[in-house]
Short mmCIF file of C-alpha atoms and ligand atoms in Angstrom, two decimals:
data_model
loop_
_atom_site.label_atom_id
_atom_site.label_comp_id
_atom_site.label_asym_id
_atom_site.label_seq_id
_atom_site.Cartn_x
_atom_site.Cartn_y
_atom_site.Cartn_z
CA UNK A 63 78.69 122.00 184.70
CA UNK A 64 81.77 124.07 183.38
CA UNK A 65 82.90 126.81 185.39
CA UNK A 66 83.12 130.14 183.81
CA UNK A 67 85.19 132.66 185.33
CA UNK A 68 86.49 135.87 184.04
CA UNK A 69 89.82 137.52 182.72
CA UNK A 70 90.74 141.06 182.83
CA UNK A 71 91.44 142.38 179.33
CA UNK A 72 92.19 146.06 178.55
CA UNK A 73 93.19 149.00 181.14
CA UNK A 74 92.77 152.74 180.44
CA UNK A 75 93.03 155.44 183.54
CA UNK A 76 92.26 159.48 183.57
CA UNK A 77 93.26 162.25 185.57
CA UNK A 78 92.61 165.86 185.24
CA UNK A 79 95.23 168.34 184.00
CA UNK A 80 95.43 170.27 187.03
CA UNK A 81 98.65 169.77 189.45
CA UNK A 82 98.32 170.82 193.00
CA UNK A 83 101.99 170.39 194.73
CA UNK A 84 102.33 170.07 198.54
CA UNK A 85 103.98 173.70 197.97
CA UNK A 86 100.59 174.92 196.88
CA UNK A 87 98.87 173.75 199.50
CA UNK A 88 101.46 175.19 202.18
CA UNK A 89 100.93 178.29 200.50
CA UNK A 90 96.98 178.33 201.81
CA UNK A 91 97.11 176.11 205.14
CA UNK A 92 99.02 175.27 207.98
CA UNK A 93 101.13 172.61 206.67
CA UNK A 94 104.61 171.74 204.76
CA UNK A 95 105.55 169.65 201.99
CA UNK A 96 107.88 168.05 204.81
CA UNK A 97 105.09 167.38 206.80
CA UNK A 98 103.29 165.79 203.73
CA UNK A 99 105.86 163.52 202.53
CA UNK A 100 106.83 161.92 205.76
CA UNK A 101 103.58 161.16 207.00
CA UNK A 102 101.78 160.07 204.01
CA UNK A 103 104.36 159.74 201.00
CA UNK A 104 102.00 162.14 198.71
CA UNK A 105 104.15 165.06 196.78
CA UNK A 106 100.81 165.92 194.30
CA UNK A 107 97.59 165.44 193.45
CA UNK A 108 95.41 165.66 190.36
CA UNK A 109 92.28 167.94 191.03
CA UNK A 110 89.49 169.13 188.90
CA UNK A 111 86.55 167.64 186.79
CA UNK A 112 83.77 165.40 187.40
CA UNK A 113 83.58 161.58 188.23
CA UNK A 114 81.09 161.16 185.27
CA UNK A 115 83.72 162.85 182.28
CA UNK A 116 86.74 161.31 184.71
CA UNK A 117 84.93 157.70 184.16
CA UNK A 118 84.25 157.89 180.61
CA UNK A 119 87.78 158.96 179.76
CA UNK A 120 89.12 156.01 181.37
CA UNK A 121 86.48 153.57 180.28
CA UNK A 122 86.93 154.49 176.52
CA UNK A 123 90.75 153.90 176.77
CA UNK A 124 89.95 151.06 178.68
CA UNK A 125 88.07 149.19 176.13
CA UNK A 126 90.07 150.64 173.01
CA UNK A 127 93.19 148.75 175.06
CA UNK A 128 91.40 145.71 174.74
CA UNK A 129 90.70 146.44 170.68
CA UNK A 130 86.96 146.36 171.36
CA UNK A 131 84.13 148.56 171.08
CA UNK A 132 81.69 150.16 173.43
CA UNK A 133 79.14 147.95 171.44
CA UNK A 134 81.09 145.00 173.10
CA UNK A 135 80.61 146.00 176.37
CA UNK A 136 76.89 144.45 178.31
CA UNK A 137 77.31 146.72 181.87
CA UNK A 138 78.79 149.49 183.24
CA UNK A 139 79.37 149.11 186.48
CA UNK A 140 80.94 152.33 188.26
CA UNK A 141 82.54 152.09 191.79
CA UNK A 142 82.65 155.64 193.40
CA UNK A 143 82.11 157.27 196.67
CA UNK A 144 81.27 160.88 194.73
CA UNK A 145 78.71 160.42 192.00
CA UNK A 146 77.78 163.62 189.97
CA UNK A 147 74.61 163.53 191.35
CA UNK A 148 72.03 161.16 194.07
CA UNK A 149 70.09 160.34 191.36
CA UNK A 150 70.35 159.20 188.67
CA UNK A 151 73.59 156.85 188.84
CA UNK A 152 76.54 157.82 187.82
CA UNK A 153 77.06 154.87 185.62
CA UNK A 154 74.05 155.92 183.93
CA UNK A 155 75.82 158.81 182.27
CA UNK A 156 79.08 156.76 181.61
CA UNK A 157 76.89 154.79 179.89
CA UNK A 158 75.18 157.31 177.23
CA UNK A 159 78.67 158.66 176.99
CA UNK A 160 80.27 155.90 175.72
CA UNK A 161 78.00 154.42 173.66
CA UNK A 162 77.34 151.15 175.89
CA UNK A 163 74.40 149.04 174.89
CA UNK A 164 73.66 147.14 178.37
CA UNK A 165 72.78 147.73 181.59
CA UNK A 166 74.36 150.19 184.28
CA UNK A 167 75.02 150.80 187.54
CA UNK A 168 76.85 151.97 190.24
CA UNK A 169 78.65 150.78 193.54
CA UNK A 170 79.94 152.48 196.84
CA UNK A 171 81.98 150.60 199.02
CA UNK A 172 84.16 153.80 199.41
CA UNK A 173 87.86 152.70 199.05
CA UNK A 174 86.93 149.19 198.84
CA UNK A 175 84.84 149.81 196.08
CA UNK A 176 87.01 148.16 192.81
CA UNK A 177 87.69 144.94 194.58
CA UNK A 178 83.95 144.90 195.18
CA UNK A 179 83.16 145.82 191.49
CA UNK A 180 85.90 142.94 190.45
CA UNK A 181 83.93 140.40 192.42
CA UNK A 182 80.52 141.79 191.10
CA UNK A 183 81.56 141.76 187.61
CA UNK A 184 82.69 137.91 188.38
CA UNK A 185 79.65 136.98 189.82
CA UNK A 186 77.91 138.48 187.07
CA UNK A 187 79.97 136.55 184.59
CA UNK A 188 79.16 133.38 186.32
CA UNK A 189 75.19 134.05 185.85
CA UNK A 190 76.12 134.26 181.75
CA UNK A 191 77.02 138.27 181.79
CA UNK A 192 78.78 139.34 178.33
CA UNK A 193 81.93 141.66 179.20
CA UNK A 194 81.34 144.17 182.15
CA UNK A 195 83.22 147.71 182.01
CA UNK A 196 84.20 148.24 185.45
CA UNK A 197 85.60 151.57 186.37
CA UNK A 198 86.83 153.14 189.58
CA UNK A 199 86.36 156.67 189.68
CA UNK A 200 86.15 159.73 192.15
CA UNK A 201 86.08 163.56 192.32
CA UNK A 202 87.29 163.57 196.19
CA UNK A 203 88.30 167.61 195.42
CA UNK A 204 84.41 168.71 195.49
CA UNK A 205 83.80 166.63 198.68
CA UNK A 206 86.75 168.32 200.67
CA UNK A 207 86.72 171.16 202.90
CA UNK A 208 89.77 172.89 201.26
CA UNK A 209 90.04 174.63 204.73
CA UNK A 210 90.82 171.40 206.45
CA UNK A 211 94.64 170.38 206.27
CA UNK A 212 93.62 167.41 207.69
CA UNK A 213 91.88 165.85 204.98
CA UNK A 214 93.10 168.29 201.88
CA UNK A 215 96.29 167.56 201.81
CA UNK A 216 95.23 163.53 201.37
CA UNK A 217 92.87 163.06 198.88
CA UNK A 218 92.61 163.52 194.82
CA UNK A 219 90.74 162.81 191.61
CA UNK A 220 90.69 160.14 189.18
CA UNK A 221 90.07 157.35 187.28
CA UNK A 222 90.81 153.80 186.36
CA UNK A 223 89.48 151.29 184.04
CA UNK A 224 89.26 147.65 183.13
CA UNK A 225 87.39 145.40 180.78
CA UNK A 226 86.42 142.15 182.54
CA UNK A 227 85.62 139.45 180.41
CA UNK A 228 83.96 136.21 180.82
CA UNK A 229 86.24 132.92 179.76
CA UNK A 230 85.42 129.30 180.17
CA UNK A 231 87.00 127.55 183.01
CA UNK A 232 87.50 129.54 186.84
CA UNK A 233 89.88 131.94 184.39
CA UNK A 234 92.13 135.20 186.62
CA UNK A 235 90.18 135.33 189.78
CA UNK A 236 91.18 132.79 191.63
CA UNK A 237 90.09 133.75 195.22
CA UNK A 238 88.47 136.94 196.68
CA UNK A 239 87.52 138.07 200.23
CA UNK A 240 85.35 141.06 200.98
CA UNK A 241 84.58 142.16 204.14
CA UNK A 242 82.83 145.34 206.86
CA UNK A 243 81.82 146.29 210.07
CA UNK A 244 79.31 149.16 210.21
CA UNK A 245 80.08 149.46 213.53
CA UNK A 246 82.88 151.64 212.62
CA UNK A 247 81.21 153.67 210.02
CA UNK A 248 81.97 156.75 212.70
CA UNK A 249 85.39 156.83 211.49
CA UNK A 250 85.01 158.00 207.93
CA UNK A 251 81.90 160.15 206.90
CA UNK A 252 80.33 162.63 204.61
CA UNK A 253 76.76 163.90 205.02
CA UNK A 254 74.66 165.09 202.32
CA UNK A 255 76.11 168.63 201.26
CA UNK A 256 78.80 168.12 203.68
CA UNK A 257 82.55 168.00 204.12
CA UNK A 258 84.79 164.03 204.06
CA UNK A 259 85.45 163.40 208.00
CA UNK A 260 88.00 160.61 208.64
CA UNK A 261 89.20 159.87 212.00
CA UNK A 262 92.59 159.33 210.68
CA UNK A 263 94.81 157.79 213.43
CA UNK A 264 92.07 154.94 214.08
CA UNK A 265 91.26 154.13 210.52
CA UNK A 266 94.89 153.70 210.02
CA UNK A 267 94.99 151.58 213.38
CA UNK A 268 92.36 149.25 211.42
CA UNK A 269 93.83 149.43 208.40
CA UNK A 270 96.66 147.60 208.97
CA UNK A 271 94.81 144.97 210.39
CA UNK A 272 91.92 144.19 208.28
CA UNK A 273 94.17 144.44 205.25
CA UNK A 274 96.50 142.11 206.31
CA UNK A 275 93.90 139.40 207.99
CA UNK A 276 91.74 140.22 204.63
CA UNK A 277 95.13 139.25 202.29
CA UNK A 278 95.86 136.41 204.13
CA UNK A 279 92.55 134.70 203.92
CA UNK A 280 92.68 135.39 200.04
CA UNK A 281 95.58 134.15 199.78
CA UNK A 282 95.56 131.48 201.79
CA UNK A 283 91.95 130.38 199.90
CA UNK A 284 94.08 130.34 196.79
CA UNK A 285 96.34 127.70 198.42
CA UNK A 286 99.24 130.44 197.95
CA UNK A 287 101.36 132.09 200.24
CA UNK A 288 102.92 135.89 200.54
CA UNK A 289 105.94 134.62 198.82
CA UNK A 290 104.16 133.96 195.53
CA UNK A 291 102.66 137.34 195.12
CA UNK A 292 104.04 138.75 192.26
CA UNK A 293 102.55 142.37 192.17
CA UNK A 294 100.82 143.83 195.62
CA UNK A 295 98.31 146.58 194.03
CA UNK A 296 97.26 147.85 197.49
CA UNK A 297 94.54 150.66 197.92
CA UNK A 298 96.66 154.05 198.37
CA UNK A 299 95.23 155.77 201.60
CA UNK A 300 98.84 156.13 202.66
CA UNK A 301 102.51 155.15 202.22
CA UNK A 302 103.16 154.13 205.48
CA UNK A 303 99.94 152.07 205.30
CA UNK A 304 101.64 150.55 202.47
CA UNK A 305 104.89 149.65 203.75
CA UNK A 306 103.09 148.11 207.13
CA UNK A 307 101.07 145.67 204.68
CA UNK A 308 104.00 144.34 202.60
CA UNK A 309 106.32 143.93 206.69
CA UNK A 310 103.39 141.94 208.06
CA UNK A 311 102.53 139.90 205.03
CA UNK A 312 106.08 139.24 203.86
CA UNK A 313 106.24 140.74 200.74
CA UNK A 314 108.77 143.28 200.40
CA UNK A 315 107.81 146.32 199.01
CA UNK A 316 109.34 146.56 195.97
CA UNK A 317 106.70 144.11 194.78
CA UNK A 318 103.84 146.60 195.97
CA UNK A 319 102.45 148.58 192.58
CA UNK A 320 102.97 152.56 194.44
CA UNK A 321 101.36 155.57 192.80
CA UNK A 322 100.23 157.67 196.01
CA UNK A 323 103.19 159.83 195.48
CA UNK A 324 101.63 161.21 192.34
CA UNK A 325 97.60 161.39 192.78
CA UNK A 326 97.24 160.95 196.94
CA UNK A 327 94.14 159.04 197.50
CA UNK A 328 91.68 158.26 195.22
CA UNK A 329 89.37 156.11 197.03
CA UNK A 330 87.48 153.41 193.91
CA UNK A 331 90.26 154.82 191.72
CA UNK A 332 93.34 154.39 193.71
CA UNK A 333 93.55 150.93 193.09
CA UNK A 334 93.09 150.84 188.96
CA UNK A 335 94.98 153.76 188.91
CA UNK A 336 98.36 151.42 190.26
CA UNK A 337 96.90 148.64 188.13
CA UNK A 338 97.48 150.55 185.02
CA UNK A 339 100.70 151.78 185.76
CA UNK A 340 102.10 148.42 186.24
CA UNK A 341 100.70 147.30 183.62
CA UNK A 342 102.36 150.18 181.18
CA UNK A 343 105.19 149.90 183.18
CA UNK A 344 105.47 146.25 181.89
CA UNK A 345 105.64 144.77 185.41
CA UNK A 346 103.17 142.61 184.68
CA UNK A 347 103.58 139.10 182.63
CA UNK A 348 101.15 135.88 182.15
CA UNK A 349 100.99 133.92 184.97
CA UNK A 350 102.01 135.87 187.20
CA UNK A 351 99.85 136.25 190.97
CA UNK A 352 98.86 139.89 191.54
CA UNK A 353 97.41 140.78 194.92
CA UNK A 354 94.67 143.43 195.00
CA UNK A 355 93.57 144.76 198.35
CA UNK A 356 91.60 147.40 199.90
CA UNK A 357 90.23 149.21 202.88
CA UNK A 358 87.94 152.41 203.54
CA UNK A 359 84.96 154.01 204.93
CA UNK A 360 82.44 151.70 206.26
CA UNK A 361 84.35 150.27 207.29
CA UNK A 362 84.85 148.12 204.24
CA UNK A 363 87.88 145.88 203.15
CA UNK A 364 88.33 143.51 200.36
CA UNK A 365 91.42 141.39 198.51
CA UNK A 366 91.26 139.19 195.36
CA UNK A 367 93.86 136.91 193.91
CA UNK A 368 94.40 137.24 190.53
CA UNK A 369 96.70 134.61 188.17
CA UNK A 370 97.04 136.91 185.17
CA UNK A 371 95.93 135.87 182.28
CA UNK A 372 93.92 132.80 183.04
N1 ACO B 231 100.02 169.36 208.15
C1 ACO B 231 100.76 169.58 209.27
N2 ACO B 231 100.43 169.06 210.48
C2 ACO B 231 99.31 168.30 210.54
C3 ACO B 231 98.50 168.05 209.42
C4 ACO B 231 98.88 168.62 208.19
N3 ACO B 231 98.21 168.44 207.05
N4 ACO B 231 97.48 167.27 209.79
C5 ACO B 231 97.63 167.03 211.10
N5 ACO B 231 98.74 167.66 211.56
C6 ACO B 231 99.31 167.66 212.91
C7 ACO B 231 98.33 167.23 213.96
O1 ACO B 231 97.55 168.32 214.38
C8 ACO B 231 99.24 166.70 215.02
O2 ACO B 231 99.77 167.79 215.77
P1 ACO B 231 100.02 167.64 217.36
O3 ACO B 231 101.04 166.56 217.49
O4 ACO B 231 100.52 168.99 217.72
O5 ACO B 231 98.69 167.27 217.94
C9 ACO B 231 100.40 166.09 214.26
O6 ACO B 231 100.35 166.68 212.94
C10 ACO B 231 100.29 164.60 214.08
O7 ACO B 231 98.99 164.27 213.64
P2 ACO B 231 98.48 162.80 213.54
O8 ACO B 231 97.04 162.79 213.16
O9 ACO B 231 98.92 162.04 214.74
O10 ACO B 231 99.36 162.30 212.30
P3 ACO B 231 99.47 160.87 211.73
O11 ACO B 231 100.88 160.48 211.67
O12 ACO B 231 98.48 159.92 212.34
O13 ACO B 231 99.04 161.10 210.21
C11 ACO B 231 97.18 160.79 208.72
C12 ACO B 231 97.73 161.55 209.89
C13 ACO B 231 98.07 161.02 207.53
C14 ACO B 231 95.78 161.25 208.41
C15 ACO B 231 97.18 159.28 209.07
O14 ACO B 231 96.57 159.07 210.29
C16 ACO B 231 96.48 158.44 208.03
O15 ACO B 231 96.95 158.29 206.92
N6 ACO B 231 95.36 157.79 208.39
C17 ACO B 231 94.67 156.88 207.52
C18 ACO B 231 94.05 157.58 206.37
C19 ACO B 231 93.31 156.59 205.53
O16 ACO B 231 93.78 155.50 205.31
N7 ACO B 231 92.13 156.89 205.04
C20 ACO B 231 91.39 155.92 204.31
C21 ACO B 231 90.39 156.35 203.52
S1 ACO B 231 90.39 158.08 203.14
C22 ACO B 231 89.18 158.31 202.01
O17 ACO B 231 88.40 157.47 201.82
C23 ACO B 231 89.14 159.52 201.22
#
């Protein structure tokens, strides 16, 4: 029986309009743009909107990237830790939106979440799926107590978008590894109606860790090694995070795809929103191995292997 895998065909991202520097937040809490920068590698953030209009945005330039239209697409599927509402989904509305004929849904594996939706969308392709819009998308800003200099001066909003597509033969993906241990879901909460709680020294304790063990297994699954990874598009929690990924696995970090500095972290978004900009930034060519990995609440943590462009 053939294989069919899946290849990732289009990109589109969106961010609201509104800049909020490190400055601006000094101006209202205890902190410094100093303070900021050295500890997480953020300078600003994007803030503002609503993951629904944030979504659509970057699902319609997704899928005009690809030179298709929404009547090509057969699911929405919607990674996000802060749908507009409970119920209904999220996706639901990015759906109607757009003008997608197929089903919807939505996924929350906090900052895991896009990795999670990448393997979905596989899976889904290997049951006979047509093309799956898969976005990562959050509005972190209404979820944050703007009091709280612990978690405000982290997190942003955003959006990223890609257009996976089913192809004959095992295609991009060529490994994946998802992982969690609920046991830990202490570290990173929000209630109903309530404020984002991280405990942020242990969470980046873990971090490290599960990211690295996580990579390894994916790559090592794809018979690879850290020296063949091309691109590194790591979730963006934190720079330093970042930089103690690519020293443990080897891969030095000019290979890593780094956007924290401009949007801070945008839990499902953070890692489409690096995607993209490698992508425009033309670091990306056929053949080439990217690494995608992430971590967050949950806790949850998930690579995939990708060989780009089948
Ligand atoms: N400005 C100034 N000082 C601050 C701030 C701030 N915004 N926040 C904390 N401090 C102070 C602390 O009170 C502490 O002061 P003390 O030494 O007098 O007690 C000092 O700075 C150091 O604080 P630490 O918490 O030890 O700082 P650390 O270097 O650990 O950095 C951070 C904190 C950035 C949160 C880090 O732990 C981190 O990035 N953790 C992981 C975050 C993460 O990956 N989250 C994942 C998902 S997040 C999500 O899903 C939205």
């Amino acid at each position: 029986m053939s294989v069919r895998g899946i290849t990732v065909r289009g990109s589109g991202i969106s961010v609201p309009d509104k800049v909020v520097t490190n400055a601006d937040l000094s101006a209202t809490l205890d902190t410094s743009d100093e303070w900021i920068r050295e500890r997480t590698g953020i300078k600003e953030r994007r803030v503002g909107g609503v993951t629904s209009q944030l979504a659509i945005e970057a699902g319609r330039r997704a899928i005009e990237d690809a030179g298709l239209q929404p009547s090509d697409i057969d699911v929405v599927l919607l990674a996000t830790t802060t749908p507009d509402a409970l119920v209904p989904a999220t996706s639901a509305t990015v759906q109607a939106g757009i003008g997608i004929p197929g089903g919807a849904f939505d996924l929350n594996a906090a900052c895991s979440g896009f990795v999670y939706g990448l393997v979905t969308a596989a899976g889904l392709a290997a049951v006979g799926s047509g093309r799956v819009l898969l976005v990562g998308a959050e509005a972190l800003s209404r979820i944050v107590d703007w009091d709280d200099r612990t978690m405000a001066v982290l997190v942003g909003d955003g959006a990223g978008a890609v257009v996976v597509e089913p192809v004959d033969g095992p295609g991009d993906l060529i490994s994946w590894n998802l992982g969690a241990d609920g046991t830990l879901r202490h570290l990173l909460t929000c209630d109903h109606g309530g404020y984002l709680f991280m405990d942020g020294k242990e969470v980046f304790r873990r971090a490290v860790r599960v990211v690295v063990e996580s990579a390894q297994r994916a790559l090592s699954d794809a018979g690879l090694t850290a020296s063949d990874v091309d691109l590194l598009v790591p979730h963006q929690a934190n720079l330093r995070i970042i930089q103690a990924v690519c020293q443990r696995l080897g891969i030095p970090e000019e290979r890593a795809a780094i956007v924290i500095d401009r949007y801070g972290n945008t839990s499902s978004a953070s890692i489409p929103l690096a995607l993209d900009d490698a992508l425009r930034a033309g670091r990306v060519s056929a053949g080439d191995h990217l690494l995608l990995t992430g971590f967050g609440g949950g806790m949850t943590w998930a690579s995939a292997v990708l060989r780009w462009g089948g």
